[in-house]
Short mmCIF file of C-alpha atoms in Angstrom, two decimals:
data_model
loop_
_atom_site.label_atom_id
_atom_site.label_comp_id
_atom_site.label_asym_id
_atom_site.label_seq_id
_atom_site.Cartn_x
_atom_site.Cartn_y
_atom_site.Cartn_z
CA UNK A 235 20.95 2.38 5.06
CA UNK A 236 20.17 5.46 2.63
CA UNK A 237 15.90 4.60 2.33
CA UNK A 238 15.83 6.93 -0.43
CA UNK A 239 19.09 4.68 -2.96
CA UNK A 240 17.27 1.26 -1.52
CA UNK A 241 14.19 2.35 -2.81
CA UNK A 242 14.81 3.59 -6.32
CA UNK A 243 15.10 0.12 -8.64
CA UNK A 244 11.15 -0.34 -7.11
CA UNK A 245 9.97 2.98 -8.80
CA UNK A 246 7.67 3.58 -11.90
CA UNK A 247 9.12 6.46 -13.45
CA UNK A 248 6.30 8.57 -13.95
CA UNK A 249 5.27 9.15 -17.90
CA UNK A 250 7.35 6.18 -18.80
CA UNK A 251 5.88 2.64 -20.24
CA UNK A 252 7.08 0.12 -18.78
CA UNK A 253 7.33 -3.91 -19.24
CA UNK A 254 6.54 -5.35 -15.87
CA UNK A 255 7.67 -8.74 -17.32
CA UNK A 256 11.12 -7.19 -18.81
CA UNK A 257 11.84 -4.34 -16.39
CA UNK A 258 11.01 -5.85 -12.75
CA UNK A 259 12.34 -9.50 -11.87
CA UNK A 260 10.10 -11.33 -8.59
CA UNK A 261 13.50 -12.50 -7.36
CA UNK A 262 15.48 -9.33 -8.11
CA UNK A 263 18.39 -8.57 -5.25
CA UNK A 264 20.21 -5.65 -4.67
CA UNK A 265 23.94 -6.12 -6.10
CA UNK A 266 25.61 -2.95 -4.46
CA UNK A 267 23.84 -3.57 -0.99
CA UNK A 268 24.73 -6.28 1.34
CA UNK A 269 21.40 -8.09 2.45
CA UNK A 270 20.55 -11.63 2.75
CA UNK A 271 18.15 -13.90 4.37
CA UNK A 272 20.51 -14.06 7.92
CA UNK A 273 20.61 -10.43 8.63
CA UNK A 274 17.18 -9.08 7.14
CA UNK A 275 15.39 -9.43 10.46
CA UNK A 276 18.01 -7.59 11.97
CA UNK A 277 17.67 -5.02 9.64
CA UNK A 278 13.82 -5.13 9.86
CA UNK A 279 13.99 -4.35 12.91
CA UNK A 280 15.91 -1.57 12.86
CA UNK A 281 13.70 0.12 10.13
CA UNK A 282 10.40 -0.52 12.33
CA UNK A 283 12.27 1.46 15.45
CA UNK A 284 12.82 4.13 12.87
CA UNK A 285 8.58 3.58 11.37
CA UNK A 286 7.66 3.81 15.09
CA UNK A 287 9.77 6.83 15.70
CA UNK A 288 8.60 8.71 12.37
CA UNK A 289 4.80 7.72 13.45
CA UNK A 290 4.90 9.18 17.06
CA UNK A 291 6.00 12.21 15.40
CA UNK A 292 3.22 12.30 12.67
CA UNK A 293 0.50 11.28 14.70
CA UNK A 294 1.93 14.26 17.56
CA UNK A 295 1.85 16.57 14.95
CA UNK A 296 -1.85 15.73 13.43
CA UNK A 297 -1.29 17.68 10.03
CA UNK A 298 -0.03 14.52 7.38
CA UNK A 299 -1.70 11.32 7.07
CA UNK A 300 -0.25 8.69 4.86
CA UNK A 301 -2.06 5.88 3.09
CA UNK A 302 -0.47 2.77 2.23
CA UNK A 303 -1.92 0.91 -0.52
CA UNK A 304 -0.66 -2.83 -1.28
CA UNK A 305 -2.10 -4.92 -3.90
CA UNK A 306 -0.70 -8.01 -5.66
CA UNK A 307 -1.97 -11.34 -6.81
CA UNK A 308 -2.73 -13.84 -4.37
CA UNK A 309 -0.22 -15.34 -1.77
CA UNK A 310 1.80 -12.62 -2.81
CA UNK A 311 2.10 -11.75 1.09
CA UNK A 312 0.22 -8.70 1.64
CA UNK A 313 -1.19 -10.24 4.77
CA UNK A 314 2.19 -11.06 6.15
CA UNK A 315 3.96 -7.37 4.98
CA UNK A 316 1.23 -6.00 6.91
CA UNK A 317 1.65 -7.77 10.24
CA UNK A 318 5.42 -7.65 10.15
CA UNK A 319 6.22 -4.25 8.91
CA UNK A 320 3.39 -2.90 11.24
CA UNK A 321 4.26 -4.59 14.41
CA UNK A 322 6.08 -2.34 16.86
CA UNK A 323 3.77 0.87 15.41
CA UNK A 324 1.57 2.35 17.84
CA UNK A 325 -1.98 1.04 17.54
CA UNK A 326 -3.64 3.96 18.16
CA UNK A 327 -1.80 5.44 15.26
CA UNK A 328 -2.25 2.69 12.12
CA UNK A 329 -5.52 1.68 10.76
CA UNK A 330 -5.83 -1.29 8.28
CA UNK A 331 -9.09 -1.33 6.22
CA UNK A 332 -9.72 -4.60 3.41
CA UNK A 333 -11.06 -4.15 0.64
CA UNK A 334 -13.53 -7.18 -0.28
CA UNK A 335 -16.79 -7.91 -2.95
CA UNK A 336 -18.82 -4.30 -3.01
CA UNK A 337 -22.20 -4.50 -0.88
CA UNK A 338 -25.44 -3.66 -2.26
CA UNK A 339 -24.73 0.32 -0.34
CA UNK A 340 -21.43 0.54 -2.24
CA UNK A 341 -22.50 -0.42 -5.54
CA UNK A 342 -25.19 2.43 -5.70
CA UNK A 343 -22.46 4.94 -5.36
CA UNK A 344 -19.31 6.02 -7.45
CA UNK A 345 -16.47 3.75 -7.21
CA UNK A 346 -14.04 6.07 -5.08
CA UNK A 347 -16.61 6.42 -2.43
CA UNK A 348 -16.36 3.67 -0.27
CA UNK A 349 -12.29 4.99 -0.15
CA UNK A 350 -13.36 8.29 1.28
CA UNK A 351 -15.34 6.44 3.70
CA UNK A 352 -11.99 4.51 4.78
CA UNK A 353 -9.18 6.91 4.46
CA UNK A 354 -6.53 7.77 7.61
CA UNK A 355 -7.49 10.58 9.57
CA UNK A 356 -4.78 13.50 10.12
CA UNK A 357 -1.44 11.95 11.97
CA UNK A 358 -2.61 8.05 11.33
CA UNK A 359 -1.39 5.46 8.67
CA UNK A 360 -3.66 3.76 7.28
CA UNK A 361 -3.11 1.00 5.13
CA UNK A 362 -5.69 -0.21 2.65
CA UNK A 363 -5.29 -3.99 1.50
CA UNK A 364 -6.58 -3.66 -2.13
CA UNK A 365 -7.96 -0.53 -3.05
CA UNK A 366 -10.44 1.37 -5.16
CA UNK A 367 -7.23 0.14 -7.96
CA UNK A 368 -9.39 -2.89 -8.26
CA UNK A 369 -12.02 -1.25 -10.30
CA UNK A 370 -9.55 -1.11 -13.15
CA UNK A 371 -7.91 -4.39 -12.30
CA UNK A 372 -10.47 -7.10 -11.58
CA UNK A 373 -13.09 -5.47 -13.43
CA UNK A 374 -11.27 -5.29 -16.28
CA UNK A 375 -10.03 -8.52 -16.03
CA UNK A 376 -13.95 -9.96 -15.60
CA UNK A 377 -16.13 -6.76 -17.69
CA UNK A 378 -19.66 -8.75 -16.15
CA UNK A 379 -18.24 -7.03 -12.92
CA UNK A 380 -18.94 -3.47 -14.71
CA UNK A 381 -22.80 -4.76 -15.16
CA UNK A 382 -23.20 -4.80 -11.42
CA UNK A 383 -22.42 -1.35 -11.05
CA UNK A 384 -25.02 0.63 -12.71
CA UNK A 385 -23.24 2.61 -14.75
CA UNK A 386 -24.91 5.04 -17.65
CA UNK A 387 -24.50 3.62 -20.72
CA UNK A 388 -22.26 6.37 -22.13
CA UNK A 389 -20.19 5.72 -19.38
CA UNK A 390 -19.58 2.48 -20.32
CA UNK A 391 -18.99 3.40 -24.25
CA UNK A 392 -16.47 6.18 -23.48
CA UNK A 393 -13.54 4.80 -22.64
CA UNK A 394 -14.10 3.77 -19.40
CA UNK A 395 -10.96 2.62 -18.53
CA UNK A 396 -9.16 5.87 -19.23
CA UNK A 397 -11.56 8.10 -17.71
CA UNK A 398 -11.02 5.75 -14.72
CA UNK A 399 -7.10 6.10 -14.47
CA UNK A 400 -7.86 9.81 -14.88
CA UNK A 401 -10.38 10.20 -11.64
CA UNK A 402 -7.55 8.43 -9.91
CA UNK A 403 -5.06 10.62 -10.64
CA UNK A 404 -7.19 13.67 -9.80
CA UNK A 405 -8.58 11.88 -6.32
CA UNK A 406 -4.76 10.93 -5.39
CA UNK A 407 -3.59 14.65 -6.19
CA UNK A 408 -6.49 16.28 -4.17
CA UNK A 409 -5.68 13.81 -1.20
CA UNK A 410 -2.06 14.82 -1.58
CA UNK A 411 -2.34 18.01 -1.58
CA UNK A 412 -4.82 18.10 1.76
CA UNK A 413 -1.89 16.32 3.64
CA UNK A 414 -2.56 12.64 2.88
CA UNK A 415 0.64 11.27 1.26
CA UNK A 416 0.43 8.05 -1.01
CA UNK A 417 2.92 5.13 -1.52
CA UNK A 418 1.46 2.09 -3.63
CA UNK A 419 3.34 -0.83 -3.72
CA UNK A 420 3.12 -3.88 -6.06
CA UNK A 421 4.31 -7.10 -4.48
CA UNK A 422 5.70 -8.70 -7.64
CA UNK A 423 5.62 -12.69 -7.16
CA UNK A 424 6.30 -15.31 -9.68
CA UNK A 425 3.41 -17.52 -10.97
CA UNK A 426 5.84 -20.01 -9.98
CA UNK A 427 6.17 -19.07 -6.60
CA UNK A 428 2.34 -18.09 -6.45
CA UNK A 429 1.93 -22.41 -7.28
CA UNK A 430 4.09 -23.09 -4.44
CA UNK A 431 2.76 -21.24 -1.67
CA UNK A 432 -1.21 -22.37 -3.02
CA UNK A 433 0.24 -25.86 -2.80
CA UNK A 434 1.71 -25.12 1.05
CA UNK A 435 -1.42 -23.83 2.22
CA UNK A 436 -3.00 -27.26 0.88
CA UNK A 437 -0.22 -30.15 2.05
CA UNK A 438 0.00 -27.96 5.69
CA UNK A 439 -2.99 -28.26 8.08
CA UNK A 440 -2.30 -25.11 9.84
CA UNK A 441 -2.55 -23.11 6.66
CA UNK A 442 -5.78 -24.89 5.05
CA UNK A 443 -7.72 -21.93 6.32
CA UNK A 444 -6.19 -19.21 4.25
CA UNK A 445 -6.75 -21.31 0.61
CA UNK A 446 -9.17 -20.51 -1.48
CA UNK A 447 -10.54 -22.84 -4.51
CA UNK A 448 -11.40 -19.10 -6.30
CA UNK A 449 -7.85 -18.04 -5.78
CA UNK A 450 -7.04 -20.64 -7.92
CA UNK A 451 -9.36 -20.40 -10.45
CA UNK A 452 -8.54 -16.09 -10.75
CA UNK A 453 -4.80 -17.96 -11.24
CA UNK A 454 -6.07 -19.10 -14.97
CA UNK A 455 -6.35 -15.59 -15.74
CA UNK A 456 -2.65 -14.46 -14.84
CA UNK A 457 -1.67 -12.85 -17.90
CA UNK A 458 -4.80 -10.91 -18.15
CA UNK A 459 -4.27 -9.17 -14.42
CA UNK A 460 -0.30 -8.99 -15.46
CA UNK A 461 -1.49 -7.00 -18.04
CA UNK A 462 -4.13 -4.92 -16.58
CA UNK A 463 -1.41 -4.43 -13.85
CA UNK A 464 0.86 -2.84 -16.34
CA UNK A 465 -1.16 -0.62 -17.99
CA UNK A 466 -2.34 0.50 -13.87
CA UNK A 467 1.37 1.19 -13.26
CA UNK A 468 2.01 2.94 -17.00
CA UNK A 469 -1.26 4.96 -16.29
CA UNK A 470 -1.03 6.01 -12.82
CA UNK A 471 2.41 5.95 -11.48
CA UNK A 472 2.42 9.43 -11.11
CA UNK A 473 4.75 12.53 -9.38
CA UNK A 474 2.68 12.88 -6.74
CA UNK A 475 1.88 9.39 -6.03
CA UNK A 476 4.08 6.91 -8.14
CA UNK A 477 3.66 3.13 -7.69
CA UNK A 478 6.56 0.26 -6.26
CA UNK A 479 7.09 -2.78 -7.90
CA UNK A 480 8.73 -4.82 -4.96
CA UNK A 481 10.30 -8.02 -5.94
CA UNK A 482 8.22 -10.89 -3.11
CA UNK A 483 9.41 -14.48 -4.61
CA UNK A 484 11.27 -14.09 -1.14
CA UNK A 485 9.55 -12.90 1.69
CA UNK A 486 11.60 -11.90 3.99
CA UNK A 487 12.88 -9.38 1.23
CA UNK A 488 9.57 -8.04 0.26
CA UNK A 489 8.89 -7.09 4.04
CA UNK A 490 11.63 -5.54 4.25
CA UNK A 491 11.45 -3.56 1.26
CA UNK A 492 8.26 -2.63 2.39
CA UNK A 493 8.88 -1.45 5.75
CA UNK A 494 12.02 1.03 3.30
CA UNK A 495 9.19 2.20 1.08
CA UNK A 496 7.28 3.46 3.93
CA UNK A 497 10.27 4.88 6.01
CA UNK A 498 11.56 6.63 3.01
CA UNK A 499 8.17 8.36 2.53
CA UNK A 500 7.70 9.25 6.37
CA UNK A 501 11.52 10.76 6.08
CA UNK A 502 10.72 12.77 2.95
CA UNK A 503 7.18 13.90 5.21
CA UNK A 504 9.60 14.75 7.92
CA UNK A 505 7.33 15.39 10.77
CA UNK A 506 8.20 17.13 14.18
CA UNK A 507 6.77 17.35 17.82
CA UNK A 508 4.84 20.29 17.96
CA UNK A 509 6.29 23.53 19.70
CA UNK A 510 4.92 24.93 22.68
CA UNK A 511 4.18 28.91 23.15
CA UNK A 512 6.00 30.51 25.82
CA UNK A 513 2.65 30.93 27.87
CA UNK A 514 2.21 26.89 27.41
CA UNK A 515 6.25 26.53 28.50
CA UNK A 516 5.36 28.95 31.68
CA UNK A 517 2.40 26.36 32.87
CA UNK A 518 4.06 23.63 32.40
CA UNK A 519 6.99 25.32 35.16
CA UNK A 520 4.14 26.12 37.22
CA UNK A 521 2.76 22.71 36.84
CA UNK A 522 6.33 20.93 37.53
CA UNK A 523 6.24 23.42 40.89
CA UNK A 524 3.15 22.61 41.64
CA UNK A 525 4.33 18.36 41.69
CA UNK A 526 7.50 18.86 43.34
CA UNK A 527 5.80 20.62 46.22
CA UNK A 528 3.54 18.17 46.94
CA UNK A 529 4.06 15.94 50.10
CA UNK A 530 4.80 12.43 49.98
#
């Protein structure tokens, strides 16, 4: 499959304004590629032999990182991206950090600092389930949020929202250009599909655990996070880092767009085992003497 074609209906064109209503469907489908519930584990498989190959590399190589971001609305399936996409990867090599309510430590600093505190070290994905993006999501969604955070009061008259899309762009570019690459997707569900999968998690026993009376109430104000999510994605899709929108009314299509996404970004990263010196390549002869002359 060519990652880079697969991936290119998910893209925000950077500079452009776009209608996430009009221009990005939850059940959209592929027309000119041939994928369907029966063969998409096959195929997921496939692309997480070709994540773990891509990841041994990076993490030999220990001069890219690359951060994953995923946010969506709930029971979107971030959880469930994340533990199918990433299984097969190397442990050692992926680190997964969740992003919940700010503590009392995080709240007297900046917003981007906790995110420093979290991101991958050199030859690691990390993966950060929500993200600092939530200061211009949530907050705006619910302002009281902004009173928490003890914020000058010009701050909050000067248009905090753009100055806030602004020090994201700048903190994304600086990461990118110190060797942490950026993909953010969007999984893109339905409210209609959101209803169904709250109303699963309350009829099945086994998923009682994972729903939330709050999730619920957060789903009154849908049209106010679909359009704070737009003006994210028209703000801050940008060259360097540009933003997904991956259709996830069916799962086993989001993961697997996903798991694309993430390939197509370690291909364009392209990392190699590192080379050995010749004085390296003449211990390791000496070393592979040394073994082969040892008795049994």
């Amino acid at each position: 499959m060519d990652l880079k074609k697969f991936v290119k209906p998910f893209i925000v064109p950077p500079g452009d304004q776009i209608s996430l209503k009009k221009d990005y469907k939850p059940d959209f489908l592929p027309e000119d590629i041939k994928i369907d519930k029966d063969n998409a584990d096959e195929l997921l498989t496939e692309g997480i032999e070709t994540l773990a190959e891509y990841q041994d590399k990076l993490y030999a190589q220990n001069i890219y990182a690359l951060l994953v971001i995923l946010q969506a609305m709930d029971a979107a399936g971030k959880d469930g991206a994340i533990k199918h996409v990433m299984t097969g990867l190397n442990p050692q090599g992926v680190q997964v950090y969740s992003f919940k309510q700010p503590s009392s430590e995080e709240l007297d600093h900046d917003f981007l600092w906790r995110s420093f505190r979290a991101l991958p070290e050199r030859g690691r994905i990390g993966i950060f389930n929500r993200s600092y993006y939530e200061e211009v999501l949530v907050a705006r969604v619910h302002p009281e949020i902004l009173a928490k955070q003890q914020l000058p009061k010009e701050t909050l008259e000067n248009h905090i929202w753009k100055r806030r899309y602004e020090d994201i762009n700048n903190f994304e570019k600086y990461l990118v250009g110190n060797g942490i690459e950026i993909v953010k997707i969007f999984l893109n569900v339905s409210k209609e599909e959101q209803k169904e999968r709250f109303l699963e998690r309350i009829n099945k026993p086994d998923k009682n655990w994972k729903f939330s009376a709050a999730d619920v109430r957060e789903r009154g104000f849908w049209d106010d996070y679909q359009d704070a999510y737009e003006k994210v994605f028209n703000n801050t899709s940008t060259e360097w880092a540009p933003w997904y929108v991956v259709p996830a009314d069916r799962k086993w299509f989001a993961r697997l767009a996903v798991a694309a996404i993430v390939g197509a970004k370690l291909q364009e990263i392209d990392p190699q085992y590192p080379t050995i010196t010749e004085q390296q390549r003449e211990e390791l002869i000496k070393a592979k003497a040394l073994l082969e002359g040892e008795k049994d």
